[in-house]
Amino acid sequence: MWYKKSISKLVSEAEQSGEGTLKRTLSSSGLIALGIGAIIGAGLFSLTGIAAADHAGPAVMISFIIAAVGCAFAGLCYAEFASMIPVAGSAYTYSYATMGEFMAWIIGWDLVLEYALAAATVAVSWSQYVNELFLLLGIHLPPEVLSGPFEGGVINLPAIIIVCLLSLLLMRGTQESSFVNNILVILKVAVVILFIVLGWQFIDPANHSPLIPVNEGEEMVKNGQMGFWEFWNSDYRGHYGWTGILQAAGVVFFAFIGFDAVSTAAQEAKDPKKGMPIGIIGSLIVCTILYVLFAYVMTGLAPYTIFSGDAKPVATAFEKTGYHFLNTAMIVTIIAGYTSVILVMLLGQSRVFYSMSKDGLLPKLFSDLSKRQTPWKTNLIFMVFVSLFAGFVPVSDLGHMVSIGTLFAFTLVCIGVLVLRKTNPTIERPFKTPLVPLVPILGILVCVLMMAGLPIESWERLGIWMLIGVVLYFLYGHKHSKIRKEKEAEASGPSE
């Protein structure tokens, strides 16, 4: 269970082409679009208002930069692995090469939380916004088809429909899926830029003053009226000032999650050694710039306190401009944003299971390819699985499970870079993570701190999920592992 896959074997697998392998169709720009498609969802439109009103004020811009730096630590580690081991599977494959089969299985099973449950959760939100758009158009859908039986309805039909349509698109081909994703990315980025450009002229400088609202507790600590630990355990912590900026960074951090999905498509990149780092780091940079400018305009249009408890802070901010048409455009953008997120999550999950199946840890059907070189059976299985969750299960409380699964994957990738630099320092690295070991260690610390801030229920559910995964590994994966069979055959020697 601790056997590792050699880097040379992984690279040789990646260089194979033809029937039975994934088709290389994604350019560097396509990979950047894939990253932006996964990152920019509706989180930008909702989390910015919450973080500004409750924690950072106008300084939420600084919070976005801090969160981006935290993501960049993990992103740089992903970029090194993705250029060095350009194989589908992302963190699963990297763990196989550095920490062995059992840890690879654990992270592969963990990625189901990140990708499959994220797709289901986002599909439910997608359904709500589609209903809102229909209401603007004068179309009233029956409430019974807008939520599952646990939420007073019968079935969330729109959520099921979008999961099925995008799964069928993925079965059609990666190139076609990338084309649709590019259109969705252009649409949502265009509207975000439109918001920034149109809103800029209506910014009231008074709304940005002070940039960092005063935290009374921090002032009391400075003046010696309160001890540090007393402040840390008080209600003052996290409500404005620098502690507010840091807490807001934790809130908006999750608006960046998704860039790692780019690495799952490494085996479908035309030039992965060059394209993967560009795709991962490029999408992070583009999104950070857009996020900071968006936050600057939003907090400049209206006082940050007005966003407290506001479900639609963007609409509230834009009422100050008179461009009311943009409210409808924002709904369309959020729908497009959610659609591309679901698409990339479904793609990422199928590629992880494809890799696990190729290694014998899952049944062969998960790596069967169609004539168009897509793992269509995996797409079909997850279409059913994700549809059932989206249509019938209340997934609103699964968001934290998605977050903890993602941060766990980030942590193992950062550890993997440290391990491989020690165990295999001479291997070719087309892209090298700078300032090792500092960057990976900072990546680990940021991720662990973020995980520590999640509710205890998230840890309990992660533990139960992992226990199920361990049982499945010993029931099937360990017995059918290809690398175990190869190692045991080598150990036994040639038969007499």
Tab-separated table of C-alpha atoms in Angstrom:
chain	number	residue	atom	x	y	z
A	1	MET	CA	0.000	0.000	0.000
A	2	TRP	CA	3.050	2.281	0.157
A	3	TYR	CA	4.327	1.500	-3.362
A	4	LYS	CA	5.057	4.642	-5.366
A	5	LYS	CA	4.781	5.187	-9.120
A	6	SER	CA	8.049	6.259	-10.681
A	7	ILE	CA	8.153	9.691	-12.287
A	8	SER	CA	9.652	8.218	-15.482
A	9	LYS	CA	6.752	5.775	-15.799
A	10	LEU	CA	4.202	8.554	-15.281
A	11	VAL	CA	5.910	10.716	-17.901
A	12	SER	CA	5.999	7.826	-20.413
A	13	GLU	CA	2.271	7.267	-19.811
A	14	ALA	CA	1.650	10.967	-20.424
A	15	GLU	CA	3.549	10.884	-23.732
A	16	GLN	CA	1.430	8.067	-25.160
A	17	SER	CA	-1.106	9.018	-27.819
A	18	GLY	CA	-3.685	7.393	-30.020
A	19	GLU	CA	-6.557	5.080	-29.237
A	20	GLY	CA	-7.115	4.409	-25.537
A	21	THR	CA	-5.573	7.721	-24.417
A	22	LEU	CA	-7.060	11.143	-23.785
A	23	LYS	CA	-6.916	13.558	-26.713
A	24	ARG	CA	-4.583	16.588	-26.495
A	25	THR	CA	-6.724	19.573	-27.530
A	26	LEU	CA	-6.212	22.304	-24.891
A	27	SER	CA	-3.952	25.306	-25.578
A	28	SER	CA	-2.467	27.579	-22.883
A	29	SER	CA	-5.307	30.083	-23.385
A	30	GLY	CA	-7.828	27.236	-23.137
A	31	LEU	CA	-6.252	26.154	-19.837
A	32	ILE	CA	-6.413	29.705	-18.459
A	33	ALA	CA	-10.086	29.859	-19.487
A	34	LEU	CA	-10.623	26.500	-17.761
A	35	GLY	CA	-9.148	27.952	-14.561
A	36	ILE	CA	-11.211	31.140	-14.772
A	37	GLY	CA	-14.276	29.013	-15.502
A	38	ALA	CA	-13.723	27.075	-12.274
A	39	ILE	CA	-12.794	30.076	-10.108
A	40	ILE	CA	-15.272	32.840	-10.972
A	41	GLY	CA	-18.635	31.629	-9.777
A	42	ALA	CA	-21.247	33.549	-7.848
A	43	GLY	CA	-18.882	33.665	-4.850
A	44	LEU	CA	-17.520	36.970	-6.135
A	45	PHE	CA	-20.980	38.521	-6.212
A	46	SER	CA	-22.053	37.357	-2.739
A	47	LEU	CA	-18.907	36.955	-0.621
A	48	THR	CA	-17.544	40.433	-1.375
A	49	GLY	CA	-20.524	42.122	0.298
A	50	ILE	CA	-20.471	39.799	3.328
A	51	ALA	CA	-16.716	40.206	3.855
A	52	ALA	CA	-16.915	44.010	3.542
A	53	ALA	CA	-19.964	44.500	5.796
A	54	ASP	CA	-19.013	42.106	8.589
A	55	HIS	CA	-15.220	42.119	8.658
A	56	ALA	CA	-13.019	44.375	6.513
A	57	GLY	CA	-14.991	47.357	5.205
A	58	PRO	CA	-13.472	48.873	2.036
A	59	ALA	CA	-10.223	47.058	2.911
A	60	VAL	CA	-11.810	43.866	1.556
A	61	MET	CA	-9.579	44.654	-1.448
A	62	ILE	CA	-6.564	43.852	0.754
A	63	SER	CA	-8.338	40.675	1.916
A	64	PHE	CA	-8.609	39.491	-1.703
A	65	ILE	CA	-4.883	40.058	-2.192
A	66	ILE	CA	-4.023	38.104	1.001
A	67	ALA	CA	-6.324	35.240	-0.045
A	68	ALA	CA	-4.740	35.227	-3.508
A	69	VAL	CA	-1.245	35.022	-1.997
A	70	GLY	CA	-2.424	32.087	0.136
A	71	CYS	CA	-3.776	30.368	-2.965
A	72	ALA	CA	-0.608	31.193	-4.895
A	73	PHE	CA	1.511	29.119	-2.459
A	74	ALA	CA	-0.521	26.033	-3.328
A	75	GLY	CA	-0.832	27.134	-6.981
A	76	LEU	CA	2.957	27.299	-7.440
A	77	CYS	CA	3.281	23.777	-5.994
A	78	TYR	CA	0.551	22.522	-8.344
A	79	ALA	CA	2.336	24.197	-11.278
A	80	GLU	CA	5.607	22.383	-10.524
A	81	PHE	CA	3.896	18.992	-10.388
A	82	ALA	CA	1.668	19.653	-13.413
A	83	SER	CA	4.655	20.574	-15.616
A	84	MET	CA	6.775	17.680	-14.313
A	85	ILE	CA	4.031	14.983	-14.304
A	86	PRO	CA	1.581	16.046	-17.058
A	87	VAL	CA	-0.894	13.237	-16.333
A	88	ALA	CA	-4.629	13.384	-15.642
A	89	GLY	CA	-5.509	13.003	-11.984
A	90	SER	CA	-4.120	16.138	-10.333
A	91	ALA	CA	-3.307	15.716	-6.613
A	92	TYR	CA	-4.085	11.983	-6.805
A	93	THR	CA	-1.282	11.373	-9.319
A	94	TYR	CA	1.182	13.644	-7.469
A	95	SER	CA	0.522	11.815	-4.184
A	96	TYR	CA	1.083	8.450	-5.932
A	97	ALA	CA	4.544	9.605	-6.989
A	98	THR	CA	5.560	11.063	-3.619
A	99	MET	CA	3.678	9.353	-0.778
A	100	GLY	CA	2.565	6.017	-2.187
A	101	GLU	CA	-0.595	4.251	-3.253
A	102	PHE	CA	-2.605	4.474	-0.035
A	103	MET	CA	-2.215	8.254	0.272
A	104	ALA	CA	-2.993	8.547	-3.445
A	105	TRP	CA	-6.229	6.625	-2.885
A	106	ILE	CA	-7.115	8.837	0.110
A	107	ILE	CA	-6.646	12.027	-1.906
A	108	GLY	CA	-8.449	10.600	-4.949
A	109	TRP	CA	-11.404	9.679	-2.738
A	110	ASP	CA	-11.179	13.123	-1.112
A	111	LEU	CA	-11.419	14.815	-4.521
A	112	VAL	CA	-14.915	13.339	-4.918
A	113	LEU	CA	-15.882	15.756	-2.144
A	114	GLU	CA	-14.336	18.683	-3.966
A	115	TYR	CA	-15.541	18.028	-7.493
A	116	ALA	CA	-18.709	15.897	-7.419
A	117	LEU	CA	-20.330	17.510	-4.377
A	118	ALA	CA	-19.277	20.977	-5.558
A	119	ALA	CA	-21.014	20.313	-8.878
A	120	ALA	CA	-24.189	19.208	-7.043
A	121	THR	CA	-24.139	22.178	-4.664
A	122	VAL	CA	-23.569	24.690	-7.457
A	123	ALA	CA	-26.312	23.075	-9.577
A	124	VAL	CA	-28.847	23.804	-6.793
A	125	SER	CA	-27.787	27.466	-6.709
A	126	TRP	CA	-27.867	27.565	-10.518
A	127	SER	CA	-31.495	26.426	-10.334
A	128	GLN	CA	-32.407	29.291	-7.986
A	129	TYR	CA	-30.928	31.934	-10.280
A	130	VAL	CA	-32.577	30.432	-13.375
A	131	ASN	CA	-35.905	30.655	-11.561
A	132	GLU	CA	-35.158	34.297	-10.739
A	133	LEU	CA	-34.420	35.013	-14.405
A	134	PHE	CA	-37.658	33.298	-15.442
A	135	LEU	CA	-39.588	35.476	-12.969
A	136	LEU	CA	-38.099	38.601	-14.586
A	137	LEU	CA	-39.333	37.261	-17.924
A	138	GLY	CA	-42.809	36.623	-16.489
A	139	ILE	CA	-42.449	32.817	-16.388
A	140	HIS	CA	-43.522	31.109	-13.149
A	141	LEU	CA	-42.195	27.598	-12.541
A	142	PRO	CA	-44.119	25.369	-10.084
A	143	PRO	CA	-42.368	25.419	-6.652
A	144	GLU	CA	-42.594	21.609	-6.532
A	145	VAL	CA	-39.925	21.316	-9.272
A	146	LEU	CA	-37.519	23.865	-7.729
A	147	SER	CA	-36.488	22.013	-4.564
A	148	GLY	CA	-36.114	18.477	-3.249
A	149	PRO	CA	-38.466	16.614	-0.889
A	150	PHE	CA	-36.445	17.605	2.203
A	151	GLU	CA	-37.000	21.287	1.381
A	152	GLY	CA	-40.749	21.242	0.765
A	153	GLY	CA	-40.703	20.380	-2.941
A	154	VAL	CA	-40.651	17.182	-4.985
A	155	ILE	CA	-37.576	17.464	-7.215
A	156	ASN	CA	-35.101	20.167	-8.222
A	157	LEU	CA	-35.630	19.691	-11.947
A	158	PRO	CA	-33.504	22.578	-13.326
A	159	ALA	CA	-30.509	21.341	-11.281
A	160	ILE	CA	-30.877	17.843	-12.735
A	161	ILE	CA	-31.259	19.211	-16.272
A	162	ILE	CA	-28.053	21.301	-16.165
A	163	VAL	CA	-26.000	18.414	-14.716
A	164	CYS	CA	-27.269	16.084	-17.459
A	165	LEU	CA	-26.682	18.590	-20.280
A	166	LEU	CA	-23.113	19.360	-19.192
A	167	SER	CA	-22.324	15.662	-18.673
A	168	LEU	CA	-23.529	14.935	-22.217
A	169	LEU	CA	-21.344	17.815	-23.480
A	170	LEU	CA	-18.308	16.290	-21.731
A	171	MET	CA	-19.096	12.923	-23.345
A	172	ARG	CA	-19.178	14.682	-26.693
A	173	GLY	CA	-15.561	15.810	-26.356
A	174	THR	CA	-13.076	17.947	-24.430
A	175	GLN	CA	-12.579	20.345	-27.347
A	176	GLU	CA	-16.322	21.017	-27.576
A	177	SER	CA	-16.560	21.389	-23.776
A	178	SER	CA	-13.623	23.821	-23.806
A	179	PHE	CA	-15.317	25.868	-26.572
A	180	VAL	CA	-18.529	26.213	-24.533
A	181	ASN	CA	-16.499	27.037	-21.403
A	182	ASN	CA	-14.604	29.756	-23.320
A	183	ILE	CA	-17.907	31.398	-24.348
A	184	LEU	CA	-19.188	31.307	-20.746
A	185	VAL	CA	-15.901	32.745	-19.447
A	186	ILE	CA	-15.945	35.574	-22.013
A	187	LEU	CA	-19.541	36.388	-21.017
A	188	LYS	CA	-18.966	36.527	-17.268
A	189	VAL	CA	-15.621	38.342	-17.504
A	190	ALA	CA	-17.204	40.885	-19.885
A	191	VAL	CA	-20.005	41.664	-17.413
A	192	VAL	CA	-17.554	41.917	-14.485
A	193	ILE	CA	-15.469	44.374	-16.538
A	194	LEU	CA	-18.665	46.238	-17.515
A	195	PHE	CA	-19.572	46.551	-13.817
A	196	ILE	CA	-16.088	47.921	-13.077
A	197	VAL	CA	-16.047	50.388	-15.988
A	198	LEU	CA	-19.620	51.712	-15.583
A	199	GLY	CA	-19.455	51.787	-11.792
A	200	TRP	CA	-16.064	53.527	-11.614
A	201	GLN	CA	-17.467	56.961	-12.546
A	202	PHE	CA	-20.028	56.777	-9.713
A	203	ILE	CA	-17.520	55.951	-6.945
A	204	ASP	CA	-17.872	58.233	-3.920
A	205	PRO	CA	-14.418	58.636	-2.284
A	206	ALA	CA	-16.168	59.129	1.074
A	207	ASN	CA	-17.197	55.447	0.981
A	208	HIS	CA	-13.511	54.468	0.964
A	209	SER	CA	-12.677	56.603	3.994
A	210	PRO	CA	-11.382	55.211	6.229
A	211	LEU	CA	-10.045	52.390	4.076
A	212	ILE	CA	-9.533	50.249	7.195
A	213	PRO	CA	-12.391	50.869	9.671
A	214	VAL	CA	-11.236	51.180	13.275
A	215	ASN	CA	-11.370	48.091	15.468
A	216	GLU	CA	-11.922	49.340	19.021
A	217	GLY	CA	-10.346	46.225	20.507
A	218	GLU	CA	-7.144	46.686	18.490
A	219	GLU	CA	-6.938	50.294	19.700
A	220	MET	CA	-7.407	49.147	23.321
A	221	VAL	CA	-4.554	46.642	22.904
A	222	LYS	CA	-2.310	49.409	21.528
A	223	ASN	CA	-3.183	51.677	24.468
A	224	GLY	CA	-2.600	48.939	27.027
A	225	GLN	CA	-6.262	48.859	28.071
A	226	MET	CA	-6.651	45.208	27.013
A	227	GLY	CA	-4.309	42.242	26.832
A	228	PHE	CA	-3.684	40.473	23.522
A	229	TRP	CA	-5.258	37.136	24.532
A	230	GLU	CA	-8.208	38.931	26.083
A	231	PHE	CA	-8.719	40.714	22.760
A	232	TRP	CA	-8.225	37.476	20.787
A	233	ASN	CA	-11.039	35.801	22.720
A	234	SER	CA	-13.350	38.819	22.563
A	235	ASP	CA	-16.040	39.861	20.085
A	236	TYR	CA	-13.752	42.629	18.816
A	237	ARG	CA	-11.537	40.192	16.902
A	238	GLY	CA	-12.432	39.995	13.217
A	239	HIS	CA	-14.728	43.022	13.190
A	240	TYR	CA	-12.747	45.584	11.182
A	241	GLY	CA	-9.132	46.593	11.659
A	242	TRP	CA	-6.374	44.201	10.616
A	243	THR	CA	-7.950	41.183	12.292
A	244	GLY	CA	-11.069	41.932	10.236
A	245	ILE	CA	-9.012	42.036	7.047
A	246	LEU	CA	-7.488	38.636	7.880
A	247	GLN	CA	-10.871	37.093	8.735
A	248	ALA	CA	-12.328	38.499	5.509
A	249	ALA	CA	-9.412	36.858	3.663
A	250	GLY	CA	-10.628	33.533	5.049
A	251	VAL	CA	-14.150	34.289	3.790
A	252	VAL	CA	-13.107	35.297	0.253
A	253	PHE	CA	-10.450	32.567	0.018
A	254	PHE	CA	-13.185	30.230	-1.176
A	255	ALA	CA	-13.896	32.536	-4.125
A	256	PHE	CA	-10.504	31.374	-5.495
A	257	ILE	CA	-11.029	27.631	-5.129
A	258	GLY	CA	-11.107	25.811	-8.449
A	259	PHE	CA	-7.749	26.597	-10.064
A	260	ASP	CA	-6.536	23.102	-9.155
A	261	ALA	CA	-9.101	21.659	-11.587
A	262	VAL	CA	-6.796	22.855	-14.405
A	263	SER	CA	-4.250	20.213	-13.353
A	264	THR	CA	-6.777	17.393	-13.891
A	265	ALA	CA	-6.691	18.178	-17.621
A	266	ALA	CA	-2.884	17.903	-17.930
A	267	GLN	CA	-3.122	14.875	-20.228
A	268	GLU	CA	-5.335	16.841	-22.618
A	269	ALA	CA	-3.022	19.866	-22.898
A	270	LYS	CA	-1.172	20.345	-26.192
A	271	ASP	CA	2.063	21.407	-24.434
A	272	PRO	CA	1.571	20.549	-20.739
A	273	LYS	CA	5.107	21.378	-19.588
A	274	LYS	CA	4.603	24.984	-20.690
A	275	GLY	CA	0.808	25.237	-20.650
A	276	MET	CA	0.010	23.879	-17.172
A	277	PRO	CA	1.944	26.513	-15.161
A	278	ILE	CA	0.545	29.230	-17.452
A	279	GLY	CA	-2.996	27.887	-16.982
A	280	ILE	CA	-2.780	27.617	-13.176
A	281	ILE	CA	-0.862	30.809	-12.362
A	282	GLY	CA	-2.441	32.779	-15.235
A	283	SER	CA	-6.013	32.076	-14.122
A	284	LEU	CA	-5.123	33.032	-10.519
A	285	ILE	CA	-3.579	36.347	-11.638
A	286	VAL	CA	-6.506	37.280	-13.922
A	287	CYS	CA	-9.073	36.472	-11.228
A	288	THR	CA	-7.167	38.364	-8.518
A	289	ILE	CA	-7.015	41.539	-10.638
A	290	LEU	CA	-10.740	41.317	-11.430
A	291	TYR	CA	-11.632	40.578	-7.783
A	292	VAL	CA	-9.666	43.553	-6.392
A	293	LEU	CA	-11.101	45.994	-8.956
A	294	PHE	CA	-14.613	44.606	-8.427
A	295	ALA	CA	-14.305	45.053	-4.638
A	296	TYR	CA	-12.951	48.605	-5.085
A	297	VAL	CA	-15.907	49.662	-7.235
A	298	MET	CA	-18.523	47.858	-5.130
A	299	THR	CA	-17.416	49.435	-1.835
A	300	GLY	CA	-17.053	52.804	-3.598
A	301	LEU	CA	-20.629	52.831	-4.880
A	302	ALA	CA	-22.271	52.416	-1.450
A	303	PRO	CA	-21.279	52.467	2.239
A	304	TYR	CA	-19.995	49.007	3.204
A	305	THR	CA	-22.422	48.800	6.152
A	306	ILE	CA	-25.370	48.678	3.733
A	307	PHE	CA	-24.320	45.176	2.568
A	308	SER	CA	-24.883	43.557	5.977
A	309	GLY	CA	-27.308	40.645	5.558
A	310	ASP	CA	-27.868	41.601	1.892
A	311	ALA	CA	-28.415	38.555	-0.357
A	312	LYS	CA	-27.843	40.681	-3.490
A	313	PRO	CA	-25.137	43.209	-2.617
A	314	VAL	CA	-24.196	43.834	-6.262
A	315	ALA	CA	-27.737	44.944	-7.134
A	316	THR	CA	-27.775	47.186	-4.042
A	317	ALA	CA	-24.492	48.792	-5.061
A	318	PHE	CA	-25.534	49.307	-8.664
A	319	GLU	CA	-28.762	51.073	-7.765
A	320	LYS	CA	-26.508	54.094	-7.175
A	321	THR	CA	-25.616	54.267	-10.878
A	322	GLY	CA	-28.967	54.225	-12.639
A	323	TYR	CA	-27.816	51.404	-14.942
A	324	HIS	CA	-30.603	49.101	-13.790
A	325	PHE	CA	-30.301	46.875	-16.858
A	326	LEU	CA	-27.079	45.525	-15.405
A	327	ASN	CA	-28.976	43.816	-12.591
A	328	THR	CA	-30.504	41.444	-15.151
A	329	ALA	CA	-27.110	41.105	-16.829
A	330	MET	CA	-25.633	40.154	-13.453
A	331	ILE	CA	-28.176	37.348	-13.022
A	332	VAL	CA	-27.282	36.038	-16.484
A	333	THR	CA	-23.572	36.313	-15.580
A	334	ILE	CA	-24.048	34.409	-12.330
A	335	ILE	CA	-25.882	31.669	-14.270
A	336	ALA	CA	-23.012	31.555	-16.791
A	337	GLY	CA	-20.503	31.515	-13.927
A	338	TYR	CA	-22.239	28.635	-12.219
A	339	THR	CA	-22.553	26.732	-15.503
A	340	SER	CA	-18.817	26.866	-16.205
A	341	VAL	CA	-18.027	25.869	-12.593
A	342	ILE	CA	-20.276	22.784	-12.867
A	343	LEU	CA	-18.694	21.917	-16.230
A	344	VAL	CA	-15.111	22.107	-14.951
A	345	MET	CA	-15.949	20.236	-11.711
A	346	LEU	CA	-17.566	17.375	-13.666
A	347	LEU	CA	-14.569	17.269	-16.013
A	348	GLY	CA	-12.131	17.223	-13.078
A	349	GLN	CA	-13.919	14.393	-11.292
A	350	SER	CA	-14.071	12.154	-14.363
A	351	ARG	CA	-10.327	12.641	-14.981
A	352	VAL	CA	-9.415	11.699	-11.395
A	353	PHE	CA	-11.444	8.482	-11.593
A	354	TYR	CA	-9.991	7.803	-15.070
A	355	SER	CA	-6.483	7.855	-13.565
A	356	MET	CA	-7.477	5.725	-10.568
A	357	SER	CA	-9.053	3.169	-12.876
A	358	LYS	CA	-5.945	3.064	-15.111
A	359	ASP	CA	-3.970	2.152	-11.978
A	360	GLY	CA	-6.379	-0.684	-11.135
A	361	LEU	CA	-7.754	0.983	-7.992
A	362	LEU	CA	-11.203	1.298	-9.549
A	363	PRO	CA	-13.036	-0.982	-12.021
A	364	LYS	CA	-11.945	-0.766	-15.677
A	365	LEU	CA	-15.214	0.842	-16.801
A	366	PHE	CA	-14.063	4.164	-15.287
A	367	SER	CA	-11.184	4.342	-17.798
A	368	ASP	CA	-13.077	3.116	-20.879
A	369	LEU	CA	-12.868	5.757	-23.603
A	370	SER	CA	-15.337	6.498	-26.369
A	371	LYS	CA	-14.402	6.954	-30.030
A	372	ARG	CA	-14.045	10.666	-29.218
A	373	GLN	CA	-11.466	9.766	-26.536
A	374	THR	CA	-13.515	10.801	-23.499
A	375	PRO	CA	-14.182	8.655	-20.378
A	376	TRP	CA	-17.886	8.546	-21.229
A	377	LYS	CA	-18.866	5.826	-18.753
A	378	THR	CA	-17.401	7.837	-15.879
A	379	ASN	CA	-19.253	10.920	-17.126
A	380	LEU	CA	-22.459	8.870	-17.307
A	381	ILE	CA	-22.065	7.457	-13.771
A	382	PHE	CA	-21.371	10.874	-12.292
A	383	MET	CA	-24.248	12.367	-14.256
A	384	VAL	CA	-26.553	10.022	-12.322
A	385	PHE	CA	-24.731	10.429	-8.980
A	386	VAL	CA	-24.515	14.245	-9.067
A	387	SER	CA	-28.067	14.557	-10.456
A	388	LEU	CA	-29.476	12.574	-7.530
A	389	PHE	CA	-27.694	14.816	-5.041
A	390	ALA	CA	-28.698	18.009	-6.848
A	391	GLY	CA	-32.306	16.934	-7.384
A	392	PHE	CA	-33.237	15.322	-4.091
A	393	VAL	CA	-30.701	15.987	-1.313
A	394	PRO	CA	-30.449	19.265	0.639
A	395	VAL	CA	-26.867	20.160	-0.241
A	396	SER	CA	-26.751	23.624	1.310
A	397	ASP	CA	-24.725	22.280	4.263
A	398	LEU	CA	-22.221	20.457	2.030
A	399	GLY	CA	-20.327	23.636	1.123
A	400	HIS	CA	-17.955	23.204	4.068
A	401	MET	CA	-17.295	19.593	2.997
A	402	VAL	CA	-16.228	20.881	-0.408
A	403	SER	CA	-13.928	23.415	1.266
A	404	ILE	CA	-12.275	20.948	3.642
A	405	GLY	CA	-11.761	18.458	0.796
A	406	THR	CA	-10.101	21.127	-1.331
A	407	LEU	CA	-7.811	22.380	1.436
A	408	PHE	CA	-6.780	18.802	2.258
A	409	ALA	CA	-5.755	18.316	-1.391
A	410	PHE	CA	-3.825	21.614	-1.383
A	411	THR	CA	-1.951	20.558	1.772
A	412	LEU	CA	-0.865	17.188	0.353
A	413	VAL	CA	0.373	18.783	-2.889
A	414	CYS	CA	2.510	21.256	-0.903
A	415	ILE	CA	3.904	18.357	1.185
A	416	GLY	CA	4.532	16.430	-2.053
A	417	VAL	CA	6.798	19.174	-3.428
A	418	LEU	CA	8.906	19.080	-0.256
A	419	VAL	CA	9.131	15.260	-0.382
A	420	LEU	CA	10.117	15.101	-4.055
A	421	ARG	CA	12.725	17.863	-3.733
A	422	LYS	CA	14.377	15.678	-1.066
A	423	THR	CA	13.931	12.220	-2.644
A	424	ASN	CA	14.449	13.134	-6.306
A	425	PRO	CA	16.298	16.473	-6.552
A	426	THR	CA	17.784	15.890	-10.032
A	427	ILE	CA	14.604	15.174	-12.004
A	428	GLU	CA	13.724	17.624	-14.794
A	429	ARG	CA	11.355	20.339	-13.566
A	430	PRO	CA	10.136	22.524	-16.480
A	431	PHE	CA	8.602	24.829	-13.839
A	432	LYS	CA	10.158	25.107	-10.368
A	433	THR	CA	8.305	26.379	-7.312
A	434	PRO	CA	10.363	29.367	-6.086
A	435	LEU	CA	11.736	29.739	-2.543
A	436	VAL	CA	11.467	26.075	-1.545
A	437	PRO	CA	10.964	25.106	1.283
A	438	LEU	CA	9.411	28.476	2.290
A	439	VAL	CA	6.565	28.540	-0.278
A	440	PRO	CA	5.335	24.941	0.317
A	441	ILE	CA	5.554	25.389	4.109
A	442	LEU	CA	3.558	28.633	3.921
A	443	GLY	CA	1.047	26.841	1.667
A	444	ILE	CA	0.645	24.081	4.260
A	445	LEU	CA	0.217	26.599	7.110
A	446	VAL	CA	-2.403	28.662	5.230
A	447	CYS	CA	-4.423	25.563	4.299
A	448	VAL	CA	-4.269	24.044	7.786
A	449	LEU	CA	-5.343	27.355	9.363
A	450	MET	CA	-8.270	27.578	6.928
A	451	MET	CA	-9.265	23.981	7.758
A	452	ALA	CA	-9.038	24.755	11.488
A	453	GLY	CA	-11.546	27.577	11.007
A	454	LEU	CA	-14.194	25.258	9.544
A	455	PRO	CA	-17.015	23.851	11.737
A	456	ILE	CA	-16.403	20.623	13.671
A	457	GLU	CA	-19.203	18.972	11.635
A	458	SER	CA	-17.019	19.318	8.534
A	459	TRP	CA	-14.229	17.348	10.225
A	460	GLU	CA	-16.679	14.667	11.366
A	461	ARG	CA	-18.107	14.252	7.852
A	462	LEU	CA	-14.604	14.184	6.350
A	463	GLY	CA	-13.680	11.433	8.821
A	464	ILE	CA	-16.754	9.350	7.936
A	465	TRP	CA	-16.138	9.849	4.202
A	466	MET	CA	-12.488	8.823	4.554
A	467	LEU	CA	-13.460	5.740	6.576
A	468	ILE	CA	-15.758	4.648	3.736
A	469	GLY	CA	-12.884	5.233	1.305
A	470	VAL	CA	-10.431	3.135	3.360
A	471	VAL	CA	-12.930	0.233	3.460
A	472	LEU	CA	-13.391	0.412	-0.336
A	473	TYR	CA	-9.613	0.505	-0.858
A	474	PHE	CA	-9.052	-2.726	1.049
A	475	LEU	CA	-12.103	-4.409	-0.464
A	476	TYR	CA	-11.174	-3.601	-4.089
A	477	GLY	CA	-8.294	-1.212	-4.780
A	478	HIS	CA	-5.522	-2.992	-2.849
A	479	LYS	CA	-6.379	-6.365	-4.426
A	480	HIS	CA	-6.494	-5.038	-8.007
A	481	SER	CA	-3.614	-2.521	-7.827
A	482	LYS	CA	-1.502	-2.821	-10.985
A	483	ILE	CA	1.652	-1.539	-9.335
A	484	ARG	CA	1.287	-4.070	-6.473
A	485	LYS	CA	0.971	-6.915	-8.977
A	486	GLU	CA	4.019	-5.656	-10.886
A	487	LYS	CA	6.142	-5.317	-7.725
A	488	GLU	CA	5.108	-8.757	-6.452
A	489	ALA	CA	5.884	-10.309	-9.864
A	490	GLU	CA	9.357	-8.706	-9.787
A	491	ALA	CA	9.935	-9.909	-6.207
A	492	SER	CA	8.969	-13.511	-6.988
A	493	GLY	CA	11.281	-13.610	-9.995
A	494	PRO	CA	10.791	-15.591	-13.226
A	495	SER	CA	8.740	-18.784	-12.881
A	496	GLU	CA	10.626	-22.065	-13.280
